[in-house]
mmCIF file of C-alpha atoms in Angstrom:
data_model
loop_
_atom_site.group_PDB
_atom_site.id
_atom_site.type_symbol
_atom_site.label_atom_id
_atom_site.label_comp_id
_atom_site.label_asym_id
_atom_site.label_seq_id
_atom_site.Cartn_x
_atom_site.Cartn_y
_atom_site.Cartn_z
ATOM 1 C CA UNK M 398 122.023 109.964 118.036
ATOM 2 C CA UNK M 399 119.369 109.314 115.671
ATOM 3 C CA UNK M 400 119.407 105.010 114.772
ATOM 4 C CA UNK M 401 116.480 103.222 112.531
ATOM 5 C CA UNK M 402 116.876 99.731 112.156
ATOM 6 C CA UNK M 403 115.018 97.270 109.743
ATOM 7 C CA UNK M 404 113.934 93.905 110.270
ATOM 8 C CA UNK M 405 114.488 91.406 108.416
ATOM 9 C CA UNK M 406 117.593 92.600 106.335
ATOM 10 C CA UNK M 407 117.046 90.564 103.529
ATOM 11 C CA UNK M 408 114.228 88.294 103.092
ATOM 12 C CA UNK M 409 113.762 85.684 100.215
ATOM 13 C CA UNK M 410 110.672 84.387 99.526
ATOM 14 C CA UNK M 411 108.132 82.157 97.146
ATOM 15 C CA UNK M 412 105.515 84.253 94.388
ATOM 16 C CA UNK M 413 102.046 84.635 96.337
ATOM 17 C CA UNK M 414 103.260 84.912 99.652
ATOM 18 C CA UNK M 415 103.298 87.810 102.341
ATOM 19 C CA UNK M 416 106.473 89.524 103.801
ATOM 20 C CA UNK M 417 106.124 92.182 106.708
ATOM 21 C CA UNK M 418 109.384 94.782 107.448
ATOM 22 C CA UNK M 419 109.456 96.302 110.371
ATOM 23 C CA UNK M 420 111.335 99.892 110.826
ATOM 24 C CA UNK M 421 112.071 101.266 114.204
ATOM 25 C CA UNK M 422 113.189 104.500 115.739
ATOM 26 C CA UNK M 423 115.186 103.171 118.763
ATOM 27 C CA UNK M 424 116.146 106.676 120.519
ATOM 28 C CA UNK M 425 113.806 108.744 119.359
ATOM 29 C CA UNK M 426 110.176 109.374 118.451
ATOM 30 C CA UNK M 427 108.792 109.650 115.099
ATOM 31 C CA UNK M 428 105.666 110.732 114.388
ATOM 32 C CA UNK M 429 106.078 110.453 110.868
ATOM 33 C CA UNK M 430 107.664 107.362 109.141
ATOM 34 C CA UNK M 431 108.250 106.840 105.049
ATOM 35 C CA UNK M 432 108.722 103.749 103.234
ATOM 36 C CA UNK M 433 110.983 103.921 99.799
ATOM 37 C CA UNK M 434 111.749 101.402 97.245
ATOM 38 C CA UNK M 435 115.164 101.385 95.161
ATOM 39 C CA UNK M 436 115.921 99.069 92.541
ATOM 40 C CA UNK M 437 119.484 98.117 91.058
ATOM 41 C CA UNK M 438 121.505 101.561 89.975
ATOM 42 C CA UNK M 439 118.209 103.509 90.344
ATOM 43 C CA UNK M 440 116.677 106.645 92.522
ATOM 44 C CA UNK M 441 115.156 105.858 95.270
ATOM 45 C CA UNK M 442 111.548 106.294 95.049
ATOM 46 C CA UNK M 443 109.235 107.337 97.938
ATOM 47 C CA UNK M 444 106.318 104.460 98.014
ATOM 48 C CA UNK M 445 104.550 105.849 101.118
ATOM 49 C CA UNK M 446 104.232 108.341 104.292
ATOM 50 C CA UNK M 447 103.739 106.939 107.399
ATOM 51 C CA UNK M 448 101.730 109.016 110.541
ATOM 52 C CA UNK M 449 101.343 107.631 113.875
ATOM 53 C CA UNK M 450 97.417 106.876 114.289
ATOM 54 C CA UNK M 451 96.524 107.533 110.599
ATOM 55 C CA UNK M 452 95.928 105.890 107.493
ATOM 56 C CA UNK M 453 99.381 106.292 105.366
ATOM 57 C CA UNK M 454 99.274 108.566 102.314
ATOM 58 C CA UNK M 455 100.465 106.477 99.368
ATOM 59 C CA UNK M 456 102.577 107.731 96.446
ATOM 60 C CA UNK M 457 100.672 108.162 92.935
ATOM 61 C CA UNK M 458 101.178 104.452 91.314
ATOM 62 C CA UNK M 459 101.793 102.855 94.604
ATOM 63 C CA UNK M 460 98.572 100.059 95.221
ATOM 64 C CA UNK M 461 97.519 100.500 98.702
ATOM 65 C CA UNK M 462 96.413 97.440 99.118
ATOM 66 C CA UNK M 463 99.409 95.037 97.904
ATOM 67 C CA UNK M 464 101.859 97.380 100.530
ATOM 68 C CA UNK M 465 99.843 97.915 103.643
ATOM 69 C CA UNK M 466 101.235 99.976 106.035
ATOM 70 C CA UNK M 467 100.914 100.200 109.700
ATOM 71 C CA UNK M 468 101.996 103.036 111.949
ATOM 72 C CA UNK M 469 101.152 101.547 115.568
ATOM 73 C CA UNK M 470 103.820 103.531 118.022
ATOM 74 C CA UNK M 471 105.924 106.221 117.915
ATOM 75 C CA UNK M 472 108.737 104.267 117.234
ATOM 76 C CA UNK M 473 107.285 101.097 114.942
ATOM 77 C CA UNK M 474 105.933 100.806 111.601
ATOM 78 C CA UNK M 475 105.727 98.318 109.445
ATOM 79 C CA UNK M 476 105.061 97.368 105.636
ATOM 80 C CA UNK M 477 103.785 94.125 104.284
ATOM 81 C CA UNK M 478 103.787 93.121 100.759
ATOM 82 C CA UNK M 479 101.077 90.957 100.408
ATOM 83 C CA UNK M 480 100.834 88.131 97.773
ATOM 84 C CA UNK M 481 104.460 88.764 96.157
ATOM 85 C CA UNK M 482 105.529 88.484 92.984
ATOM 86 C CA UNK M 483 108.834 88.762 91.240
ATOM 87 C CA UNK M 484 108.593 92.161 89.946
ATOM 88 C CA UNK M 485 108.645 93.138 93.632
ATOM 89 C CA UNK M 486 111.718 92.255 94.145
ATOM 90 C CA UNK M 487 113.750 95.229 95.405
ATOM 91 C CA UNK M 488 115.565 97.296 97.943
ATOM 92 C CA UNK M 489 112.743 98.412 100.385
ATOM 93 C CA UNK M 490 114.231 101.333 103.179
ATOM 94 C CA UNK M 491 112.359 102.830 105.409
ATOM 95 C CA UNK M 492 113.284 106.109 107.186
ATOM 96 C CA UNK M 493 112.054 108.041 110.293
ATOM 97 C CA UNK M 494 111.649 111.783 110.702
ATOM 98 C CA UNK M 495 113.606 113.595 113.734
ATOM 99 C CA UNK M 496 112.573 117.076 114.747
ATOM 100 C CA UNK M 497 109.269 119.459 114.392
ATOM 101 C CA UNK M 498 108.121 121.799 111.604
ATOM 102 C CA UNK M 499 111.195 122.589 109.352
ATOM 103 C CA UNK M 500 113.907 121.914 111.537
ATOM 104 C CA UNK M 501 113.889 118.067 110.827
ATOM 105 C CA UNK M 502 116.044 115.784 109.614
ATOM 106 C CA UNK M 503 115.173 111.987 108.569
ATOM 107 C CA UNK M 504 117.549 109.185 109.069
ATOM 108 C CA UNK M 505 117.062 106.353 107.126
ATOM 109 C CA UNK M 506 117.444 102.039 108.169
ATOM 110 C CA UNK M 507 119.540 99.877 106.717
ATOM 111 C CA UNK M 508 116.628 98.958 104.146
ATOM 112 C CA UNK M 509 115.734 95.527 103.440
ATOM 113 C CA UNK M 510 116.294 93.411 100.306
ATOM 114 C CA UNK M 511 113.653 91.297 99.403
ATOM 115 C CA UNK M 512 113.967 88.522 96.607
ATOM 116 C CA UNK M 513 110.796 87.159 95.588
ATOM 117 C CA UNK M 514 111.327 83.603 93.814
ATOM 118 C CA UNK F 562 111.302 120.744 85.514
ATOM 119 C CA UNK F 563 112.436 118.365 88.696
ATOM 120 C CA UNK F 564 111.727 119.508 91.743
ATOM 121 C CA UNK F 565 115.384 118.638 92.746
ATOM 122 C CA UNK F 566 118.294 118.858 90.166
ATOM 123 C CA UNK F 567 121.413 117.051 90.533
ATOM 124 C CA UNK F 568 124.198 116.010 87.789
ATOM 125 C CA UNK F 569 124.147 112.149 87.815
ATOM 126 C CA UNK F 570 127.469 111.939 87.189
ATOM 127 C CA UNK F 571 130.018 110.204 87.905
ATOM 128 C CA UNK F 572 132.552 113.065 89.121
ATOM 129 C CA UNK F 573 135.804 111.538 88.639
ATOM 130 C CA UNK F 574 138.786 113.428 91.749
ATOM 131 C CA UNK F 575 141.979 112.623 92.238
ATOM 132 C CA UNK F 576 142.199 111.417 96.159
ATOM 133 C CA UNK F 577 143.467 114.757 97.931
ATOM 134 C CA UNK F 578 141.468 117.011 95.604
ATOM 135 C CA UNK F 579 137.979 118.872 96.453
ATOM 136 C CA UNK F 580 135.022 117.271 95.527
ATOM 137 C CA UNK F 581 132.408 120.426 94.481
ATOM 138 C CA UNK F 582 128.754 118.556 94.123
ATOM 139 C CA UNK F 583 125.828 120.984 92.976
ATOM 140 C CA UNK F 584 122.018 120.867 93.792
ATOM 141 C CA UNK F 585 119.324 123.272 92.423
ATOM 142 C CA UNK F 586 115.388 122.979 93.464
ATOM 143 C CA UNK F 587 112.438 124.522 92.318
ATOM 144 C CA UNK F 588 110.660 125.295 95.624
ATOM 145 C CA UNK F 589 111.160 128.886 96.622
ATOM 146 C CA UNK F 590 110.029 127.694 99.943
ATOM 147 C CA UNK F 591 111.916 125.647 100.833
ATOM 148 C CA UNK F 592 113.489 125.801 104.337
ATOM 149 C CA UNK F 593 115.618 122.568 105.197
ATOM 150 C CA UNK F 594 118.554 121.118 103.035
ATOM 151 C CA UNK F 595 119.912 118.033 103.582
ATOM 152 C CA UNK F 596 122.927 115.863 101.952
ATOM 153 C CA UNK F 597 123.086 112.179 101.961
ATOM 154 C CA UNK F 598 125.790 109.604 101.047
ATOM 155 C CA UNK F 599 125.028 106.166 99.570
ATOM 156 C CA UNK F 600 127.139 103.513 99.278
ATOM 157 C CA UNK F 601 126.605 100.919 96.795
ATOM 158 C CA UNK F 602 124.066 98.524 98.113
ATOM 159 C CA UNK F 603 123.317 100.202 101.311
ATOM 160 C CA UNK F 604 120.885 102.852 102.241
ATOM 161 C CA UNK F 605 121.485 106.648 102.827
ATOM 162 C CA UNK F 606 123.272 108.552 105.367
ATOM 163 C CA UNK F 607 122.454 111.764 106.401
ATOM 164 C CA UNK F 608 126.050 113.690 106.608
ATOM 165 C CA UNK F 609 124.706 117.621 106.400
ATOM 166 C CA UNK F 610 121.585 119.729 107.335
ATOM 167 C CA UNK F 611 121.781 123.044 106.247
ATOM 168 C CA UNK F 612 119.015 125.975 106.972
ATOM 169 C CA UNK F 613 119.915 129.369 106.300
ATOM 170 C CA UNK F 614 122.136 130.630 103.766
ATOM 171 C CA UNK F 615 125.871 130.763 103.579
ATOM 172 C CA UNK F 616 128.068 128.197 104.493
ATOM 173 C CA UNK F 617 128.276 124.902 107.508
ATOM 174 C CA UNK F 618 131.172 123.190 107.959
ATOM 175 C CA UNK F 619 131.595 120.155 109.705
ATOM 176 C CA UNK F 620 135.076 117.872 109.566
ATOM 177 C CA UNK F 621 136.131 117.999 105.377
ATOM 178 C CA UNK F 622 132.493 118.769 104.633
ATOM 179 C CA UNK F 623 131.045 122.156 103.818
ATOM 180 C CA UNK F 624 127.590 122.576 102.570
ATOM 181 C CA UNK F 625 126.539 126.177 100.979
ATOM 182 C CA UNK F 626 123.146 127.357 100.561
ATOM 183 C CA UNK F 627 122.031 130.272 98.579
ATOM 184 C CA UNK F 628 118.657 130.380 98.256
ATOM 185 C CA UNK F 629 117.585 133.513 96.528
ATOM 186 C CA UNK F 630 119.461 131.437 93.855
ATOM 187 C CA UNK F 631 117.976 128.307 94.525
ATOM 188 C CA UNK F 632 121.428 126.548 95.195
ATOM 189 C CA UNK F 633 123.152 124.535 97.631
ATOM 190 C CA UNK F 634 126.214 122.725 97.038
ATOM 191 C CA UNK F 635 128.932 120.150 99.120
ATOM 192 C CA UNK F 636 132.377 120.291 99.023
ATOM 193 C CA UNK F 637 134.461 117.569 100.124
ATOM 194 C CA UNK F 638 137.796 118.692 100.938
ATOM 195 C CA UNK F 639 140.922 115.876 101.017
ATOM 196 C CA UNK F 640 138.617 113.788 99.008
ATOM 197 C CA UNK F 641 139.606 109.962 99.922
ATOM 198 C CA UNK F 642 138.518 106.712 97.870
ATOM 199 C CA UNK F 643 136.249 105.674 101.052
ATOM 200 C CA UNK F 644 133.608 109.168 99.945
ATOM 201 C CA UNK F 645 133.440 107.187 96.349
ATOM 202 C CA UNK F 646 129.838 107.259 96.642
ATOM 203 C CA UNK F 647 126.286 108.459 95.479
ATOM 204 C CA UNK F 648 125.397 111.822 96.883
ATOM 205 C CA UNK F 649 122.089 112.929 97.332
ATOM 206 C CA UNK F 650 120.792 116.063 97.613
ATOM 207 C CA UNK F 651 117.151 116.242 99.598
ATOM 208 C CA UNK F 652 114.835 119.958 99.609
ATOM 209 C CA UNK F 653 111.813 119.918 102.478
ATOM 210 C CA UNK F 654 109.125 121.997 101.740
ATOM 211 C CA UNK F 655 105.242 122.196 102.199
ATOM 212 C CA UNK F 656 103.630 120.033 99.659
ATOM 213 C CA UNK F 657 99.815 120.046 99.845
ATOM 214 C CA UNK F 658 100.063 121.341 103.460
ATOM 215 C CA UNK F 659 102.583 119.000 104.656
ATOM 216 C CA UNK F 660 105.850 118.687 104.799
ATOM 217 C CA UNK F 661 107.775 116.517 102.499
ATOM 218 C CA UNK F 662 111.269 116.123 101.225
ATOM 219 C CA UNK F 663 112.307 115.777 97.693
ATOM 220 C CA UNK F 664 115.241 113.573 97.076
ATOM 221 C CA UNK F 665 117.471 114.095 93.929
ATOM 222 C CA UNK F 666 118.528 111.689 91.356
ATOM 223 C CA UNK F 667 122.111 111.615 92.952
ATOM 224 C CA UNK F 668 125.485 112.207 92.049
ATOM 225 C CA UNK F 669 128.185 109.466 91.817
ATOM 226 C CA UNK F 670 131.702 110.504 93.092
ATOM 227 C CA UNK F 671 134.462 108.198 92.806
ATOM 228 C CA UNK F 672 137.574 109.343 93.918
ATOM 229 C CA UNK F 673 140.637 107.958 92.583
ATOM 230 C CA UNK F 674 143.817 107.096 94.477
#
C-alpha cells in the first residue's frame, strides 16, 4: 500500500495568524514530498517540492516566506502559512512520491481545508 | 501550448456505457503516465500507472499509451454513477534535471443512471 495522511483536515482560523499541516508517508519512504493548493472548481496547482534535507523549490508566484516548508524525515513534512489572510483560504494537499527514477508513482493525502476568517 | 492537454468536459455516459477520456502532452520524454480520480471536495486518487506503450488493464479500467503520438487515454468500461468524477491525467518527465509531473486541467465524467 501506499497511505499519506494530513493533519489537521480542516482548520479554521483568525487573519494574521499561523497554521502548520503536516503530511506523512506512513508505509513508505519519500524522499521527495509536494505541496498543492486547489481552490473551489479549479486545477490543482503545484505550490512547492519538498526534498528530505534540502531547502524546498518553490513554484514561480509562490512567496517562500508566507508558506515555509519543512522536510525533516523521510516520512514528515510540513507547511505553515504564516500570518494568514483570507485570500488564503483554500484546499491545501500534499502528496508523497513512491518509487526511484521514472518508475514512481505519487499518492496524494486527504488535503486540508483551511478557512481563514 | 500546455504541457498536459485534457478536455474539461463534462462527458455526459449513460451508466453501463464506456467512458473513453483522452490526454495529450508535449514532452517527448516523457516516461511515466499516471491517471487520477477526484471526487468533489476530496483529493486525488491514483487509479493507473502506465509506462510503455500499448494497453494495462486493471478491473473496468484500461489505460493506453502511444507515445510516438503523444497520447494516452482511459476507458472505463460498465461506467457506474459512483466514477462521476474529475479525471486527471499526470505526464513525469525531466524538468530542469529533475523529475516532475505535470497534472492536467481534468476531465469531469458524470455518468448517468
Amino acid at each position: 500500500g501506499a497511505v499519506v495522511s494530513q493533519h489537521p483536515s480542516r482548520v479554521i482560523c483568525k487573519s494574521g495568524t499561523s497554521v502548520k499541516i503536516e503530511c506523512r508517508s506512513l508505509d513508505f519512504q519519500a524522499t521527495t514530498m509536494f505541496w498543492y493548493r486547489q481552490f473551489p472548481k479549479k486545477s490543482l496547482m503545484l505550490m512547492a517540492t519538498s526534498n528530505e534535507g534540502s531547502k524546498a523549490t518553490y513554484e514561480q508566484g509562490v512567496e517562500k516566506d508566507k508558506f515555509l516548508i519543512n522536510h525533516a524525515s523521510l516520512t514528515l513534512s510540513t507547511l505553515t502559512v504564516t500570518s494568514a489572510h483570507p485570500e488564503d483560504s483554500s484546499f491545501y494537499i500534499c502528496s508523497a512520491r513512491k518509487g526511484l527514477g521514472n518508475y514512481n508513482e505519487q499518492f496524494f493525502g486527504p488535503g486540508t481545508r483551511l478557512t481563514v476568517l | 501550448q500546455k504541457e498536459v492537454e485534457q478536455n474539461s468536459g463534462p462527458l455526459s455516459v449513460p451508466e453501463g456505457a464506456i467512458a473513453s477520456l483522452n490526454c495529450t502532452y508535449s514532452d517527448r520524454g516523457s516516461q511515466s503516465f499516471f491517471w487520477y480520480r477526484q471526487y468533489s471536495g476530496k483529493s486525488p486518487e491514483l487509479i493507473m500507472s502506465i509506462y510503455s506503450n500499448g494497453d494495462k488493464e486493471d478491473g473496468r479500467f484500461t489505460a493506453q499509451l502511444n507515445k510516438a503520438s503523444q497520447y494516452v487515454s482511459l476507458l472505463i468500461r460498465d461506467s457506474q454513477p459512483s466514477d462521476s468524477a474529475t479525471y486527471l491525467c499526470a505526464v513525469n518527465g525531466n524538468s530542469g534535471g529533475y523529475q516532475k509531473v505535470t497534472f492536467g486541467t481534468g476531465t469531469k465524467l458524470q455518468v448517468i443512471p
